[in-house]
Amino acid sequence: MSPDNGSGRHVIVVGGGFAGVGCVKRLAREDGVRVTLIDRHNYHQFQPLLYQVATSQLASTDIAFSLRKLFREHDDVDVKLGEVAELDPATHTVTLADGDRFTGDALVLAAGSQPNFFRTPGAEEHALPLYSLDDATRLRSRILEVFEAADRDPSRIDQGALTFVVVGGGPTGVELAGALADLIAETMSVEYHDLAVTAAQIHLVDLGHTLLGPFSDRAHDYAAKVLGRKGVRLHLGVAVTEVGAGHVSLADGSALRTRCVVWGGGIKAPPVAATSGLPQGRGGRIDVLPDLTIPGADGVYVVGDIANIPSPDGHSYPQLGSVALQSGVWAAENILADGAGKPRRTFHYHDKGIMAMIGRGAAIAEVGPHRHELHGAIAFSAWLGVHASLMTGVRNRVDAFIAWGWDYFTKSRGPQVLDRADIAKIDWGEDVAPDREPAAAP
Ligand SMILES: Cc1cc2nc3c(=O)[nH]c(=O)nc-3n(C[C@H](O)[C@H](O)[C@H](O)COP(=O)(O)OP(=O)(O)OC[C@H]3O[C@@H](n4cnc5c(N)ncnc54)[C@H](O)[C@@H]3O)c2cc1C
């Protein structure tokens, strides 16, 4: 299937995340190039703010933007909703799960990542990942559901109703734990006035010995201090060995009763990486050449999270929104160079830094390639500015700013919507009781 309007080269782009959208936006500026953008969702989602949807700070619609609307002024961009099941790199053909096919002159694979449970028994079944908008709304409903259940029957607190376990001390786990602590302390304590909300506990578990691995030592300490102040109990240097319906077991032999385990423990390539037949490397991701192409697969580009993109230090670039966006734009430039008979250029990443938010008013920003470090209120302001500017759509930005302002000044969350009640349902039946509670180091 090809939306042929009779002119120019046709590029198929799989995935409307940061990388895919970056690529399509760049191609859309050129005459004589047609693009078919395929995604399983009809929206672009802003993953860095998923934790704010999960903790009722932002509404789902604040971080999702219709792909059709995004490209409605570009007649040469055709958006198709569909699940890509297979790719044929030789013919630049993608086949959807329902059998529909799309063939182009070039193919860009930008299908992102999926959670990696590292084969931890029970994790895929019982833990809640935080990778998509669907995950975020499911987690939000589970958080609200355990409060409702404990409110109906406070004896469930002993069954772990108000114990939250966050697995992973990277930015996802740290940001979620901080926001959850604020939600419980400032909103739930007011709204569930008949419930002993002070009994709520948040545990953050990580195999590593520090929080926020990619940041500096000072940032590791700052994050631990801020989370400790918010009452989050840290279990560092210890692995999760099992996740059950009502507990989490740790490698030191201890266990926690809980009905809400959040998995922020890592990512790996999505299934389409394996079915593509393209060369897979670390994390199952596709190993690309420095110009983002694949040896022997002419006209195929792989960008963003799904790619191992070589960096000048001999490693690969990290799985970050900024790397994804820039690699998508770069692939578009190289596709245009191919069309013009010019040489492709090696991907160069412009590193603007990294940042993380640890609950209200506390953030860490390491700016630029030399990592100039900002903490506290200045970093918080920088965080607000950067995230608002990266969001797609003026309306989403305005809505997010209103929600952040409301949250900051009123200390009250907005969209506490238990809209996934069926999925968030909890089995309050028997579960293996923990022999020993872990010793936390706040
Ligand atoms: C919770 C969380 C917080 C994060 N925070 C930050 C942060 O603060 N700063 C930062 O720089 N980065 C952050 N990241 C990382 C950043 O979001 C990713 O690096 C970035 O989204 C990758 O972009 P991408 O386009 O490669 O993939 P994605 O954004 O994941 O997009 C992939 C797209 O492909 C589609 N897709 C996948 N498979 C198929 C298929 N088979 N068929 C059809 N469509 C398919 C998906 O629906 C999706 O739209 C965070 C990630 C998460 C999960």
XYZ file of C-alpha atoms and ligand atoms in Angstrom:
495
model
C 0.000 0.000 0.000
C 1.440 3.352 -0.930
C -0.215 6.776 -0.808
C 1.250 7.671 -4.177
C 0.624 11.231 -5.261
C 2.952 10.671 -8.161
C 6.000 12.629 -7.115
C 9.309 12.232 -5.323
C 10.892 9.715 -2.961
C 8.766 7.867 -0.477
C 10.087 7.306 3.075
C 8.435 4.916 5.532
C 8.932 5.848 9.194
C 8.016 3.311 11.894
C 7.340 4.980 15.264
C 5.994 8.423 16.160
C 8.132 9.010 19.251
C 10.881 11.629 19.587
C 13.017 9.999 16.870
C 10.239 9.338 14.351
C 8.634 12.754 14.768
C 12.038 14.491 14.537
C 12.711 12.668 11.279
C 9.281 13.333 9.746
C 9.299 17.028 10.717
C 12.620 17.476 8.910
C 11.508 15.555 5.792
C 8.187 17.432 5.729
C 10.072 20.691 5.058
C 11.408 19.344 1.732
C 9.549 19.328 -1.564
C 9.495 16.052 -3.461
C 9.588 13.742 -0.437
C 6.556 11.775 0.687
C 6.417 10.199 4.132
C 4.259 7.458 5.604
C 4.472 7.526 9.409
C 3.194 4.337 11.083
C 2.532 3.990 14.809
C 0.417 1.655 16.936
C -0.951 4.764 18.681
C -2.551 7.756 16.992
C -0.573 10.056 19.287
C 2.964 11.096 20.160
C 3.620 10.588 23.873
C 6.016 12.555 26.042
C 7.619 9.825 28.149
C 9.635 12.041 30.531
C 6.352 13.154 32.128
C 4.640 9.768 32.418
C 5.361 9.719 36.142
C 3.335 12.945 36.520
C 0.320 11.284 34.887
C 0.776 8.251 37.158
C 0.817 10.476 40.244
C -2.198 12.585 39.182
C -0.204 15.740 38.474
C -0.931 15.971 34.758
C -3.815 14.618 32.694
C -3.089 12.037 29.986
C -4.043 14.566 27.327
C -1.326 16.964 28.571
C 1.422 14.598 27.395
C -0.168 13.039 24.307
C -0.460 14.812 20.972
C -2.387 13.600 17.927
C 0.027 12.611 15.152
C -2.502 13.552 12.470
C -2.888 16.999 13.993
C 0.878 17.378 14.215
C 1.240 16.908 10.450
C -2.129 18.170 9.238
C -0.543 21.033 7.310
C 1.755 18.681 5.406
C -0.007 16.998 2.487
C 3.047 14.844 1.838
C 2.907 13.240 5.281
C 0.492 10.363 5.656
C -0.131 8.997 9.174
C -1.194 5.359 9.475
C -2.363 3.659 12.645
C -1.061 0.111 12.870
C 1.136 -2.428 14.621
C 4.230 -3.213 12.570
C 4.829 -6.950 12.755
C 7.614 -7.458 10.185
C 10.110 -5.557 8.071
C 11.858 -6.476 4.889
C 14.985 -4.308 4.842
C 15.862 -5.352 1.269
C 12.638 -3.972 -0.224
C 11.918 -1.318 2.448
C 8.587 -3.012 3.132
C 6.784 -3.144 6.457
C 3.922 -5.536 7.157
C 1.320 -4.710 9.762
C -0.226 -7.255 12.127
C -3.414 -7.225 9.994
C -1.416 -7.951 6.831
C -1.427 -4.455 5.288
C 1.891 -3.576 3.613
C 3.752 -0.355 2.934
C 6.785 -0.062 0.672
C 9.048 2.951 0.240
C 12.365 4.029 -1.229
C 13.818 4.360 2.280
C 12.857 2.991 5.680
C 13.412 4.554 9.107
C 12.942 2.314 12.142
C 12.242 4.382 15.276
C 10.238 1.936 17.397
C 11.669 2.855 20.834
C 12.068 0.394 23.715
C 10.075 -1.813 26.040
C 10.555 -2.554 29.753
C 13.213 -5.118 30.655
C 12.223 -7.302 33.608
C 15.564 -9.162 33.456
C 13.696 -12.475 33.820
C 12.820 -11.647 37.437
C 10.195 -14.239 38.436
C 6.722 -12.706 38.670
C 7.822 -9.215 37.589
C 6.162 -9.177 34.183
C 2.955 -10.510 35.731
C 2.698 -8.419 38.892
C 4.853 -5.302 38.546
C 3.595 -2.182 36.782
C 6.031 -0.730 34.243
C 6.119 2.956 33.384
C 6.928 3.198 29.728
C 3.761 4.245 27.935
C 0.693 6.386 28.524
C -1.243 3.173 29.002
C 1.208 2.138 31.768
C 0.863 5.549 33.432
C -2.941 5.486 33.579
C -2.861 1.894 34.825
C -0.426 2.852 37.588
C -2.494 5.912 38.511
C -5.557 3.702 38.876
C -3.638 1.163 40.975
C -2.366 3.886 43.327
C -5.907 5.216 43.763
C -7.326 1.699 44.044
C -5.078 0.717 46.985
C -6.086 3.890 48.836
C -9.777 3.146 48.202
C -9.352 -0.471 49.314
C -7.515 0.538 52.503
C -10.168 3.166 53.187
C -12.911 0.519 52.937
C -10.996 -1.976 55.077
C -8.001 -0.572 57.011
C -6.819 -4.095 57.944
C -5.540 -4.247 54.357
C -2.749 -1.881 55.375
C -1.149 -4.929 57.047
C -1.452 -6.728 53.711
C 0.668 -4.029 52.093
C -2.148 -1.839 50.757
C -0.240 1.373 51.438
C 3.256 0.030 50.790
C 4.669 1.098 47.439
C 7.797 -0.507 46.037
C 9.654 1.253 43.230
C 12.237 -0.911 41.484
C 15.054 1.068 39.864
C 17.039 4.033 41.130
C 17.487 5.725 37.757
C 15.601 8.888 36.741
C 12.291 6.985 36.275
C 12.357 5.442 39.764
C 13.646 8.546 41.534
C 11.170 10.914 39.868
C 8.249 8.573 40.503
C 9.213 7.983 44.162
C 9.530 11.739 44.822
C 6.213 12.582 43.165
C 4.448 9.719 44.935
C 5.760 10.898 48.307
C 4.369 14.390 47.611
C 1.017 12.969 46.473
C 0.658 10.920 49.653
C 1.862 13.606 52.053
C -0.069 16.524 50.612
C -3.129 15.195 48.809
C -4.008 11.736 50.118
C -3.527 12.777 53.738
C -6.178 15.481 53.218
C -8.613 13.531 51.068
C -8.553 10.216 52.958
C -9.109 11.819 56.349
C -10.476 8.609 57.931
C -7.437 6.616 56.884
C -4.076 6.346 58.686
C -2.207 7.701 55.675
C 0.926 8.088 57.814
C 1.178 4.286 57.623
C 1.992 4.598 53.914
C 5.536 3.622 52.959
C 7.561 4.039 49.787
C 10.532 1.726 49.247
C 12.996 2.244 46.406
C 15.128 -0.790 45.535
C 18.129 -0.867 43.206
C 20.893 -3.328 42.557
C 23.351 -0.434 42.228
C 24.797 1.445 45.171
C 23.794 4.927 44.035
C 20.728 6.737 42.739
C 20.665 8.474 39.353
C 23.615 6.516 37.927
C 24.484 8.812 34.976
C 24.703 11.905 37.236
C 27.616 13.098 39.413
C 28.405 11.873 42.965
C 27.026 15.132 44.372
C 23.774 14.534 42.518
C 23.605 10.946 43.839
C 23.877 12.285 47.406
C 21.410 15.117 46.769
C 18.798 12.697 45.389
C 19.225 10.338 48.375
C 18.941 13.282 50.791
C 15.786 14.697 49.184
C 14.077 11.298 48.966
C 15.095 10.524 52.575
C 13.547 13.821 53.676
C 10.318 12.797 51.947
C 10.345 9.494 53.863
C 11.321 7.236 50.944
C 13.233 4.213 52.238
C 16.196 3.232 50.088
C 17.425 -0.327 49.576
C 20.558 0.058 47.460
C 22.951 -2.710 46.408
C 20.201 -5.315 46.653
C 18.410 -7.125 43.826
C 14.708 -7.939 43.584
C 14.526 -11.733 43.284
C 10.773 -12.199 42.904
C 7.561 -10.214 42.582
C 4.359 -11.829 43.832
C 0.721 -10.738 43.891
C 1.225 -9.328 47.382
C 4.962 -9.118 48.020
C 8.435 -8.393 46.702
C 11.382 -10.599 47.719
C 14.889 -9.181 47.899
C 18.253 -10.922 47.471
C 19.179 -10.369 51.142
C 16.393 -12.784 52.132
C 13.977 -10.063 53.219
C 10.576 -9.298 51.691
C 7.993 -6.503 51.614
C 4.225 -6.870 51.604
C 2.892 -4.664 48.830
C 0.097 -4.399 46.296
C 1.829 -1.849 44.105
C 5.230 -2.550 42.574
C 6.453 -0.070 39.971
C 9.071 -1.370 37.550
C 11.540 1.272 36.423
C 14.356 -1.271 36.276
C 15.542 -1.027 32.682
C 14.646 -1.163 29.015
C 15.370 -3.379 26.030
C 14.567 -3.371 22.334
C 10.930 -3.921 21.279
C 9.917 -7.148 19.465
C 10.139 -5.561 16.012
C 13.944 -5.378 16.416
C 14.120 -9.194 16.358
C 11.621 -9.658 13.516
C 13.461 -7.084 11.377
C 16.388 -9.451 10.812
C 18.737 -6.483 11.367
C 21.922 -7.036 13.454
C 21.124 -6.903 17.202
C 23.648 -5.923 19.861
C 23.466 -4.828 23.493
C 19.942 -4.823 24.952
C 18.672 -6.489 21.751
C 19.010 -3.085 20.081
C 20.084 -2.729 16.480
C 23.736 -1.894 15.913
C 24.002 0.964 13.455
C 26.926 2.576 11.666
C 27.938 6.128 12.694
C 25.752 7.516 9.861
C 22.724 5.617 11.331
C 22.537 3.096 8.470
C 22.963 -0.673 8.572
C 25.734 -2.457 6.673
C 24.273 -4.267 3.661
C 20.787 -2.736 4.056
C 20.819 0.189 1.694
C 18.302 2.937 2.501
C 17.495 1.579 5.980
C 18.036 3.875 8.973
C 17.571 2.958 12.646
C 17.296 5.772 15.206
C 16.396 6.586 18.812
C 16.058 4.088 21.654
C 15.959 1.035 19.405
C 19.465 1.723 18.061
C 22.938 1.262 19.500
C 24.405 4.441 18.012
C 28.204 4.532 18.327
C 29.586 7.545 20.185
C 33.151 8.900 19.834
C 34.159 7.436 23.250
C 33.728 3.913 21.877
C 30.429 3.277 23.656
C 26.859 3.910 22.466
C 24.821 7.026 23.086
C 22.368 6.659 25.990
C 18.637 6.043 25.512
C 17.521 9.671 25.937
C 14.834 11.814 24.346
C 17.426 14.307 23.106
C 19.532 11.591 21.435
C 16.364 10.150 19.850
C 15.183 13.508 18.525
C 18.571 14.513 17.121
C 19.218 11.086 15.559
C 15.794 11.232 13.865
C 16.559 14.631 12.348
C 20.032 13.421 11.347
C 18.626 10.358 9.566
C 16.331 12.699 7.605
C 19.347 14.804 6.575
C 21.188 11.686 5.409
C 18.132 10.476 3.458
C 18.036 13.861 1.732
C 21.782 13.586 1.060
C 21.207 10.130 -0.495
C 18.544 11.637 -2.771
C 20.866 14.457 -3.801
C 23.784 12.074 -4.449
C 25.793 13.649 -1.634
C 27.771 11.758 1.049
C 26.062 10.905 4.355
C 27.394 12.494 7.517
C 28.390 10.811 10.790
C 25.852 11.464 13.560
C 27.042 14.173 15.929
C 25.145 14.516 19.211
C 24.811 17.987 20.677
C 24.765 17.205 24.409
C 22.731 19.840 26.273
C 22.871 17.931 29.569
C 20.616 15.800 31.744
C 18.081 16.606 34.437
C 15.767 14.925 36.925
C 13.015 16.145 39.248
C 12.801 14.681 42.757
C 9.386 15.874 43.845
C 8.120 19.420 44.184
C 10.746 22.141 44.031
C 13.753 19.791 44.040
C 15.592 19.017 40.852
C 19.049 18.281 39.533
C 20.333 19.622 36.239
C 23.734 18.950 34.727
C 24.002 21.408 31.882
C 26.041 20.959 28.695
C 28.714 18.418 27.824
C 30.859 19.618 30.768
C 27.966 18.975 33.162
C 27.704 22.310 34.948
C 25.677 21.298 37.983
C 22.498 22.968 39.286
C 20.433 21.778 42.260
C 17.270 22.919 44.028
C 15.063 25.814 42.925
C 17.267 26.947 39.980
C 17.360 23.420 38.600
C 13.598 23.158 39.181
C 12.998 26.307 37.100
C 15.324 24.999 34.390
C 13.455 21.687 34.448
C 10.105 23.464 33.978
C 11.413 25.527 31.064
C 13.114 22.644 29.255
C 10.185 20.241 29.579
C 7.623 22.822 28.527
C 9.714 23.718 25.483
C 10.106 20.043 24.483
C 6.391 19.327 24.700
C 4.481 19.180 21.445
C 1.618 21.632 20.972
C 0.965 25.020 22.537
C -2.210 23.806 24.215
C -0.364 20.927 25.948
C 2.267 23.370 27.206
C -0.314 25.795 28.550
C -2.279 22.987 30.219
C 0.892 21.570 31.792
C 1.963 24.985 33.096
C -1.466 25.558 34.658
C -1.329 22.100 36.288
C 2.225 22.679 37.599
C 1.299 26.099 38.976
C -1.860 24.738 40.584
C 0.069 21.853 42.115
C 2.909 24.097 43.333
C 0.759 26.721 45.015
C -2.180 24.630 46.270
C -0.266 21.415 46.997
C -3.282 19.616 45.592
C -3.375 17.242 42.649
C -5.880 17.493 39.848
C -6.687 14.437 37.734
C -7.105 11.718 40.387
C -9.142 9.611 38.008
C -9.560 5.899 38.674
C -10.462 5.170 35.065
C -8.819 1.754 34.742
C -10.613 0.120 37.659
C -10.974 -3.222 35.863
C -7.257 -3.475 35.182
C -6.175 -2.037 38.523
C -8.250 -4.598 40.454
C -6.325 -6.229 43.253
C -6.480 -9.817 44.387
C -6.613 -9.551 48.178
C -6.310 -13.329 48.548
C -3.516 -15.239 50.221
C 0.069 -14.363 49.400
C 3.398 -15.578 50.766
C 4.013 -13.568 53.935
C 7.475 -12.046 54.203
C 9.703 -13.724 56.806
C 11.770 -10.653 57.400
C 11.285 -6.966 56.554
C 14.341 -5.358 54.964
C 16.450 -2.863 56.883
C 16.063 0.451 55.082
C 18.781 3.076 54.911
C 16.924 6.387 54.507
C 9.463 7.053 32.324
C 10.506 7.635 31.388
C 11.114 8.848 31.688
C 12.071 9.393 30.835
N 12.645 10.600 31.149
C 13.528 11.156 30.278
C 14.072 12.444 30.538
O 13.796 13.069 31.545
N 14.934 12.961 29.612
C 15.267 12.281 28.475
O 16.035 12.797 27.654
N 14.772 11.062 28.211
C 13.904 10.487 29.083
N 13.384 9.259 28.821
C 13.826 8.541 27.610
C 13.095 9.042 26.392
O 11.720 9.166 26.637
C 13.367 8.072 25.249
O 14.756 8.023 25.046
C 12.676 8.518 23.979
O 11.281 8.516 24.149
C 13.034 7.582 22.838
O 12.404 8.058 21.699
P 12.103 7.052 20.499
O 11.440 7.859 19.455
O 13.311 6.280 20.157
O 11.078 5.997 21.126
P 9.627 6.219 21.725
O 9.457 7.596 22.226
O 9.426 5.080 22.654
O 8.675 6.049 20.464
C 8.552 4.820 19.817
C 7.246 4.826 19.061
O 7.191 3.645 18.270
C 5.901 3.091 18.363
N 6.040 1.647 18.112
C 6.858 0.787 18.733
N 6.749 -0.436 18.215
C 5.845 -0.341 17.220
C 5.279 -1.274 16.306
N 5.656 -2.552 16.295
N 4.346 -0.840 15.440
C 3.953 0.458 15.439
N 4.453 1.381 16.278
C 5.382 0.988 17.153
C 5.440 3.412 19.766
O 4.023 3.424 19.868
C 6.038 4.802 19.973
O 5.153 5.822 19.600
C 12.429 8.696 29.664
C 11.834 7.466 29.365
C 10.856 6.954 30.217
C 10.213 5.628 29.879
